[in-house]
Amino acid sequence: MGDKVKLKVLLRGKPFRPTYGLVGYSTVVFIALDDGKTILYDCGSKICALQIKEALKIEGLMTEVITHVVISHLHFDHVGNLPLFSNAEILLSETEWESANQTPDEWHSIQTLAYLEKRGNLRLVKEGDIISEEVSVMELPGHTPRLIGLCCGAETILC
């Protein structure tokens, strides 16, 4: 990966099932780049907002310095903290966006879709789109129509 990309897991994912429903934490990864970009890969569910803020603080960062939030897919446990990163551009698969808007369900929140439209700094991406010299978008098979991961350098894939 080289010195151009620094990766740090801020929150380890762990789904669990209480008596009713499903609660989950997606893994949240911080990426710092030499060109000054700071990226989060997913931003977790609302219930982990304090943990994410604390993890960023340990790294000497505040939510305001995050330049990009890449959303792997629109399930609630990956998008719950988007409002914390008001300065960031949000990157999301175009196919994922279209699918969620056509068939919102218990996993895709209509409120999240409305929030993203209102927010105005959503960039729809596809396979091969470049975020920086060292980071590009990778479409992945998965449990949503177009889950995305990130190629970070020559040897690391976030998925």
PDB file of C-alpha atoms in Angstrom, residues 71-76 78-79 91-105 107-109 113 116 122 124-126 139-140 142-148:
ATOM      1  CA  ILE A  71     -21.163   4.154   1.691  1.00  0.00           C
ATOM      2  CA  SER A  72     -20.783   0.488   0.795  1.00  0.00           C
ATOM      3  CA  HIS A  73     -24.578   0.099   0.670  1.00  0.00           C
ATOM      4  CA  LEU A  74     -27.621   1.808   2.133  1.00  0.00           C
ATOM      5  CA  HIS A  75     -28.535  -0.495   5.007  1.00  0.00           C
ATOM      6  CA  PHE A  76     -29.222   1.309   8.301  1.00  0.00           C
ATOM      7  CA  HIS A  78     -23.873   1.686   7.374  1.00  0.00           C
ATOM      8  CA  VAL A  79     -25.488   5.141   7.057  1.00  0.00           C
ATOM      9  CA  LEU A  91     -20.098   8.534  -2.445  1.00  0.00           C
ATOM     10  CA  LEU A  92     -22.563   5.765  -3.244  1.00  0.00           C
ATOM     11  CA  SER A  93     -23.171   3.292  -6.059  1.00  0.00           C
ATOM     12  CA  GLU A  94     -25.602   4.632  -8.640  1.00  0.00           C
ATOM     13  CA  THR A  95     -27.243   1.195  -8.920  1.00  0.00           C
ATOM     14  CA  GLU A  96     -27.614   0.979  -5.122  1.00  0.00           C
ATOM     15  CA  TRP A  97     -29.229   4.438  -5.070  1.00  0.00           C
ATOM     16  CA  GLU A  98     -31.708   3.559  -7.833  1.00  0.00           C
ATOM     17  CA  SER A  99     -32.610   0.219  -6.261  1.00  0.00           C
ATOM     18  CA  ALA A 100     -33.178   1.683  -2.796  1.00  0.00           C
ATOM     19  CA  ASN A 101     -35.379   4.432  -4.230  1.00  0.00           C
ATOM     20  CA  GLN A 102     -37.469   1.941  -6.200  1.00  0.00           C
ATOM     21  CA  THR A 103     -37.995  -0.554  -3.378  1.00  0.00           C
ATOM     22  CA  PRO A 104     -37.382   0.913   0.082  1.00  0.00           C
ATOM     23  CA  ASP A 105     -37.793  -1.704   2.789  1.00  0.00           C
ATOM     24  CA  TRP A 107     -33.184  -2.125   5.480  1.00  0.00           C
ATOM     25  CA  HIS A 108     -33.363   1.011   3.324  1.00  0.00           C
ATOM     26  CA  SER A 109     -34.726   3.949   5.258  1.00  0.00           C
ATOM     27  CA  LEU A 113     -32.903   8.620   1.035  1.00  0.00           C
ATOM     28  CA  LEU A 116     -29.264  12.392   1.018  1.00  0.00           C
ATOM     29  CA  LEU A 122     -24.060  13.038  -3.019  1.00  0.00           C
ATOM     30  CA  LEU A 124     -23.039   8.473  -7.483  1.00  0.00           C
ATOM     31  CA  VAL A 125     -20.115   6.243  -8.458  1.00  0.00           C
ATOM     32  CA  LYS A 126     -19.375   3.051 -10.355  1.00  0.00           C
ATOM     33  CA  GLU A 139     -18.256  -3.008  -7.413  1.00  0.00           C
ATOM     34  CA  LEU A 140     -18.789  -6.185  -5.415  1.00  0.00           C
ATOM     35  CA  GLY A 142     -23.257  -8.936  -2.160  1.00  0.00           C
ATOM     36  CA  HIS A 143     -26.563  -8.743  -0.443  1.00  0.00           C
ATOM     37  CA  THR A 144     -27.532  -5.515  -2.211  1.00  0.00           C
ATOM     38  CA  PRO A 145     -27.742  -4.794  -5.959  1.00  0.00           C
ATOM     39  CA  ARG A 146     -24.431  -2.936  -6.153  1.00  0.00           C
ATOM     40  CA  LEU A 147     -22.387  -3.042  -3.003  1.00  0.00           C
ATOM     41  CA  ILE A 148     -19.127  -1.123  -3.390  1.00  0.00           C
TER      42      ILE A 148
END
